[in-house]
Every structure is written in structure tokens, then in C-alpha cells.
GROMACS .gro file of C-alpha atoms in nm:
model
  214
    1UNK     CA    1   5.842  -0.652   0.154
    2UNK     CA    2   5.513  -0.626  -0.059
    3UNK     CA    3   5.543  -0.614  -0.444
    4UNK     CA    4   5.576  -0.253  -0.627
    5UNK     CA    5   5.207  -0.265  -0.735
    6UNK     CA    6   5.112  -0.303  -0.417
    7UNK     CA    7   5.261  -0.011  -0.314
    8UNK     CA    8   5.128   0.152  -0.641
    9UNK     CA    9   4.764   0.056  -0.547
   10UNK     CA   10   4.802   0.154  -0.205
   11UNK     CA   11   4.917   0.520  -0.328
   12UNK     CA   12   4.594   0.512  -0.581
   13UNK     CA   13   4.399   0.420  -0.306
   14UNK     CA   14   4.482   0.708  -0.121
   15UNK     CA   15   4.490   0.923  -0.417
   16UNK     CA   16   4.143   0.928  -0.433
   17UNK     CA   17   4.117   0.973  -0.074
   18UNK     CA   18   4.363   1.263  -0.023
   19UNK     CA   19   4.511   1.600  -0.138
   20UNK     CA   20   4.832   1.566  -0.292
   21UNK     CA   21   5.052   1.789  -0.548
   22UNK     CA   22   5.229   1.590  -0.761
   23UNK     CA   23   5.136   1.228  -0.878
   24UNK     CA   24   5.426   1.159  -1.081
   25UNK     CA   25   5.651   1.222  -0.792
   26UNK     CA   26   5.432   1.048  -0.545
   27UNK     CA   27   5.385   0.736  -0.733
   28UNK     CA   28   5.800   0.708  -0.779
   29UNK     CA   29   5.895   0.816  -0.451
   30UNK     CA   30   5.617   0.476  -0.311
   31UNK     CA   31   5.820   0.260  -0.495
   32UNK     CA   32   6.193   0.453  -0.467
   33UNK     CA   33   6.334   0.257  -0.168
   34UNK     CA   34   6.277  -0.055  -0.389
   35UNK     CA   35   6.458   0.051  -0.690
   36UNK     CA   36   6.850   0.136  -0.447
   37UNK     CA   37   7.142  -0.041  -0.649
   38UNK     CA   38   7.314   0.049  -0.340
   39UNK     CA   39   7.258   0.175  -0.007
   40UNK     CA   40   7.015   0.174   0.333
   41UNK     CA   41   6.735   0.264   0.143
   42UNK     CA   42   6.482   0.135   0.370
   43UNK     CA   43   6.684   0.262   0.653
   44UNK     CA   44   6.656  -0.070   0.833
   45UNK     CA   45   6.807  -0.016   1.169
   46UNK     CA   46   6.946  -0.303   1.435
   47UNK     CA   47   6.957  -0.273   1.777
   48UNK     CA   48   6.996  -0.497   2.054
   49UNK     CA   49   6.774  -0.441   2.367
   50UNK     CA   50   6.977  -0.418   2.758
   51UNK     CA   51   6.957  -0.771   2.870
   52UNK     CA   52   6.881  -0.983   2.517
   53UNK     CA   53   7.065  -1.174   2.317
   54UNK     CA   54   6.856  -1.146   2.052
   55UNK     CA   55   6.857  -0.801   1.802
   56UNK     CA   56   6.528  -0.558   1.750
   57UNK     CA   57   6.522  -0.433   1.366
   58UNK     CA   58   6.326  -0.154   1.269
   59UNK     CA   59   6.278   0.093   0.986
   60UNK     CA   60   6.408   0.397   1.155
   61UNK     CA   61   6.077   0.622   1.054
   62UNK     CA   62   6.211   0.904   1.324
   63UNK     CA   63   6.541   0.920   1.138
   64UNK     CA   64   6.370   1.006   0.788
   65UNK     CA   65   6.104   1.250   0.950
   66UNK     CA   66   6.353   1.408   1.109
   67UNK     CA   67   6.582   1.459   0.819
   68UNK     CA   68   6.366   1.534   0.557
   69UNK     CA   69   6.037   1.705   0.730
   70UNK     CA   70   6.050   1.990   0.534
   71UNK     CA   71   6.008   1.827   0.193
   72UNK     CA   72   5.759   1.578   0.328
   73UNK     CA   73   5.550   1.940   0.338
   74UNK     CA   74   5.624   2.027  -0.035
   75UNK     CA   75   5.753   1.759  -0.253
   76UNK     CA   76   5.513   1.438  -0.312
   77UNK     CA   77   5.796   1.211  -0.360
   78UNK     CA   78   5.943   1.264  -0.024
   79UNK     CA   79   5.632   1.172   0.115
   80UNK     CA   80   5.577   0.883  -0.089
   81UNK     CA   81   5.913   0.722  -0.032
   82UNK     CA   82   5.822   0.772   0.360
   83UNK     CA   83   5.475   0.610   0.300
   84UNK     CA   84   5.629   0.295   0.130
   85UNK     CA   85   5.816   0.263   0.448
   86UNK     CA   86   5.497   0.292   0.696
   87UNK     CA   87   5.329   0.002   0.395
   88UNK     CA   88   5.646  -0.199   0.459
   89UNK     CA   89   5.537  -0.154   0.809
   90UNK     CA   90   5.244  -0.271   0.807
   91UNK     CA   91   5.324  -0.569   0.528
   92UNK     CA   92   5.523  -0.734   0.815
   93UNK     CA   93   5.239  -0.725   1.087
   94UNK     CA   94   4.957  -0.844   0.817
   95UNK     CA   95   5.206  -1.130   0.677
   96UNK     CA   96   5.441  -1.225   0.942
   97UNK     CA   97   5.212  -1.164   1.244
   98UNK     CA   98   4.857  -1.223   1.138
   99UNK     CA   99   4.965  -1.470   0.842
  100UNK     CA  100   5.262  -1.665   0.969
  101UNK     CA  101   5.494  -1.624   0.689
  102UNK     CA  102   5.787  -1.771   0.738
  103UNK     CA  103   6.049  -1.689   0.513
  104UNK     CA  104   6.362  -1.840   0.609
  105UNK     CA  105   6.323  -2.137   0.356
  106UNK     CA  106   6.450  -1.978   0.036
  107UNK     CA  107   6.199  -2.171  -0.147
  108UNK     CA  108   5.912  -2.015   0.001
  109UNK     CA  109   6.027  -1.646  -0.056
  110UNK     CA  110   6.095  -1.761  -0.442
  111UNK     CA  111   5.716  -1.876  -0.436
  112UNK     CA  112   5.592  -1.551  -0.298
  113UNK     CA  113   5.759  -1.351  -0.582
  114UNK     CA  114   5.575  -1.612  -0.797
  115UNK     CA  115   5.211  -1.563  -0.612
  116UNK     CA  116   5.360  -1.188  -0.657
  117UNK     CA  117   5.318  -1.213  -1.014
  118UNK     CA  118   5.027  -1.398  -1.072
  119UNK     CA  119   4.823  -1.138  -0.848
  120UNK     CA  120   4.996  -0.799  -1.015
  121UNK     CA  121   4.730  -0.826  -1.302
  122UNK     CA  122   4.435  -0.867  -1.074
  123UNK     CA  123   4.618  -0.604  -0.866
  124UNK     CA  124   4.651  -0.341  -1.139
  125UNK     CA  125   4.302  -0.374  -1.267
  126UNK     CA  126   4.136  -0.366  -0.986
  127UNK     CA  127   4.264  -0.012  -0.885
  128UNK     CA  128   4.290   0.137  -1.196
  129UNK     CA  129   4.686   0.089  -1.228
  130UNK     CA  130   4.893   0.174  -1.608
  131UNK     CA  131   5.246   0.120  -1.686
  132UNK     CA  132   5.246   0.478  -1.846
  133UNK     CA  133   5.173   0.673  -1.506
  134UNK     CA  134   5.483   0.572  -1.353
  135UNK     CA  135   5.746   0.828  -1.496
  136UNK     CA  136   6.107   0.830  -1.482
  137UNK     CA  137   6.239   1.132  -1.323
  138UNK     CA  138   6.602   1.271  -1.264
  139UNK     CA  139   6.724   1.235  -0.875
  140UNK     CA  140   7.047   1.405  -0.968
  141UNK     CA  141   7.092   1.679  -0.682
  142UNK     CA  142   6.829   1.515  -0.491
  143UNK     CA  143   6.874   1.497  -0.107
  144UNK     CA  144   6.687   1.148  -0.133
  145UNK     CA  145   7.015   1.022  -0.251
  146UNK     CA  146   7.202   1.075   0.033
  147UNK     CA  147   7.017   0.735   0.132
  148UNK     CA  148   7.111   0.511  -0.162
  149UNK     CA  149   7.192   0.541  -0.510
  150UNK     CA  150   6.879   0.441  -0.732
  151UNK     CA  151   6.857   0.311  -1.107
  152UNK     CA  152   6.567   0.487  -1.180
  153UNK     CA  153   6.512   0.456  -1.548
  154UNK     CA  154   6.631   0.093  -1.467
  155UNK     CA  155   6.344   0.052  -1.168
  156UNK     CA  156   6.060   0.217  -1.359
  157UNK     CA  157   6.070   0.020  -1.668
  158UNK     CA  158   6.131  -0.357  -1.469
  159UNK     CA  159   5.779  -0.196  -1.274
  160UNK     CA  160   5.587  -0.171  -1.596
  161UNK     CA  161   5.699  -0.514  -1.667
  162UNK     CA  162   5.521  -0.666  -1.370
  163UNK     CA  163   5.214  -0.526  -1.528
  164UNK     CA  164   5.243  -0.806  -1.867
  165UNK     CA  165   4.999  -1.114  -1.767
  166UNK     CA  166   5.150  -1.429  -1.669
  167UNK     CA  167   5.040  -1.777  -1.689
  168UNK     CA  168   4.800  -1.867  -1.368
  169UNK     CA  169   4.936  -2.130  -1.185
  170UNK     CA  170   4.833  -2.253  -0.815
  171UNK     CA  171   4.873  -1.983  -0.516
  172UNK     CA  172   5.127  -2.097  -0.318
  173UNK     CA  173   5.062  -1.846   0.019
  174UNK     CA  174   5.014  -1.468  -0.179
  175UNK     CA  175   4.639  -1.482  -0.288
  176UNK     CA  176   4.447  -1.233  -0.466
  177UNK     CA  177   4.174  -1.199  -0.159
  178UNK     CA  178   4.499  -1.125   0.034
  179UNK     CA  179   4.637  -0.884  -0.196
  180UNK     CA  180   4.330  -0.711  -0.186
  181UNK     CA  181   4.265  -0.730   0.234
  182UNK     CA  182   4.662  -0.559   0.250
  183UNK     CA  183   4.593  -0.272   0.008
  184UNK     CA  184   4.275  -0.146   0.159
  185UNK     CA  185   4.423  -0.163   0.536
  186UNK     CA  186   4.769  -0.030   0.443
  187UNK     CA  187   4.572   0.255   0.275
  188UNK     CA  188   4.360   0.284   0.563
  189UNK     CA  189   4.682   0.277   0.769
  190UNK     CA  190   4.879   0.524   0.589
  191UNK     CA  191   4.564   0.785   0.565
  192UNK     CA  192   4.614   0.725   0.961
  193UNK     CA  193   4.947   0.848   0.993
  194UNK     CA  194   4.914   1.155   0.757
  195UNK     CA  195   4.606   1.280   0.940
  196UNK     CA  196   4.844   1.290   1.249
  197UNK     CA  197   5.163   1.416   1.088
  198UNK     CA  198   4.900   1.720   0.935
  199UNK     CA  199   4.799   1.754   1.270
  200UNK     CA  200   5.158   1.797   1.403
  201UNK     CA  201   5.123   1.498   1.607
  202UNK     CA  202   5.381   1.241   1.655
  203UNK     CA  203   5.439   0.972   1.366
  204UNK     CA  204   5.493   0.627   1.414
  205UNK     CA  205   5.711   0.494   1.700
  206UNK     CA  206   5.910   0.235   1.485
  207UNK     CA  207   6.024   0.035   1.815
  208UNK     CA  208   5.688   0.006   1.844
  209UNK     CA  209   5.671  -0.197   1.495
  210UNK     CA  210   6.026  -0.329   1.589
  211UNK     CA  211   6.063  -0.711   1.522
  212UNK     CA  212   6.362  -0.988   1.605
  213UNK     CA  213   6.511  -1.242   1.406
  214UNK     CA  214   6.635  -1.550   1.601
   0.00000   0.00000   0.00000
């Protein structure tokens, strides 16, 4: 999955591209599924197709539409927390299918999260990104946690950690060109699939995203 400021300058990317209400609750709910103590928050779904041996996963997109369309339409962090999934998405075609990431050596995903927070500085300056705009807000009530339970206050302030520089050291696979190339296509991407849903056209066929694990 990419890094929470990613997601954070994918959402200001699109900020500045499209109408939305409430950027407190848009900017939590693109990095909510992240922040689940507990819980199918990515609603990662497994299936295995007539005649394989081998599984599909998916995040099941039609599931979440389906259940919560109506605040998609009036509450920013709805949408957001559905956005993060379409980034997540599109992370695993840009990474896995056009980069080759392989990530069943351990070591390599613990070297991502290091190239993860070498680039976070770069990331956050170059699209305008502060600690201080990502607030904490109370999800008590909330039909989002029907999904997962979240440590919000928790979450939010290990986020505005990842903004703190780090000492450089050598890219291992995560550059900064790349971090770049994945935020302006997932926002490009994402600005996609709301111009259909506000159209009342059909959103994203996961299956069509799907992916297998051997």
C-alpha cells in the first residue's frame, strides 16, 4: 500500500482540482483505512475463480459504494476513505505491474518503508503538505466503523510524525521521481472515477483490478 502522505498529496492534488465540502474530513477519511487497530478496513475480498487453483483478491469497491452511497454525496470523509481505496488500486498496478515489486522477501518491504521515509519530506513539500491540517476527529456513532475500529488520535499524530526529516540514505526501489510519477496519475485516476460516479455512471469494476497471489 502507498505511504499516508502519499495519499495526503494525492487528496491535495485533487483539492485544487475539485469541489469538495469539508477538508478536514476528506484528508482523514484518505488516510482512515490505514489507521484500523482492528478490522477489514480495506475490505480486501478473496475469491477463487471456477476452474483455478489459485485465489483472485480484490478491494471490494461495489461493496462500499453500495453501502455507503449516500454519504459519499454529503460527507467528505466517506468519500475520501473510498478514494484511498481506488489510490490503493492503482498503487498495485504502478508498483507491482509496471514496476515489478516483489514483496514476498520481508527485507524488501522493510526497505520500502525506509525509501517511504526518506521521500515523505520531498513528498510533503512538494505539494504543499503540514502536520497541522490533518485533524483528529471523533468516529464515535460513525457508520464508517462498522468496517474496523480506528485509533484515530493514535493514527493522526504517528502521520505528522512521518513529516520530521530523516537522514538520506541510498534508495533502495521507492524514489522520489517515483513518488512523484504515482501522485500525479493516482490523482489523475481518482479525478477519473469521480467524474463518472457524478455522472451516475458505474465505478470501478474491482475484478477488473483483481490480482492473485501464488
Amino acid at each position: 500500500m502507498a505511504s499516508s502522505m502519499i495519499h495526503l498529496a494525492i487528496t491535495e492534488a485533487m483539492i485544487k482540482q475539485a469541489d469538495f465540502q469539508d477538508f478536514k474530513r476528506l484528508r482523514l477519511g484518505a488516510i482512515l483505512p490505514d489507521g484500523a487497530v482492528r478490522g477489514n478496513s480495506h475490505l480486501k475480498k478473496k475469491k477463487q475463480l471456477d476452474g483455478e487453483l489459485t485465489f483472485t483478491y480484490t478491494y471490494d469497491l461495489e461493496f462500499y459504494r453500495s453501502r455507503y452511497q449516500k454519504e459519499m454525496k454529503t460527507d467528505d470523509l466517506y468519500l475520501g476513505y473510498y478514494l484511498h481505496l481506488i489510490q490503493d488500486t492503482f498503487y498495485r498496478k504502478f508498483i507491482y505491474g509496471e514496476h515489478h515489486w516483489d514483496s514476498r522477501n520481508p527485507e524488501n518491504v522493510k526497505k520500502l518503508h525506509r525509501d517511504y521515509e526518506i521521500t515523505n519530506c520531498h513528498v510533503a513539500q512538494k505539494y504543499g503538505l503540514s502536520p497541522g491540517n490533518l485533524q483528529v476527529i471523533d468516529l464515535t456513532g460513525e457508520p464508517i466503523t462498522e468496517l474496523a475500529d480506528f485509533d484515530v488520535p493514535g493514527f493522526v499524530e504517528e502521520v505528522r510524525e512521518q513529516f520530521a526529516p530523516v537522514a538520506e540514505t541510498d534508495i533502495f526501489f521507492f524514489s522520489k521521481e517515483m513518488a512523484e510519477e504515482l501522485v500525479e496519475r493516482s490523482s489523475v485516476f481518482c479525478l477519473d472515477e469521480l467524474r463518472r460516479l457524478k455522472a451516475g455512471k458505474a465505478g470501478l469494476n474491482s475484478m477488473d483490478w483483481s490480482w492473485k497471489i501464488f
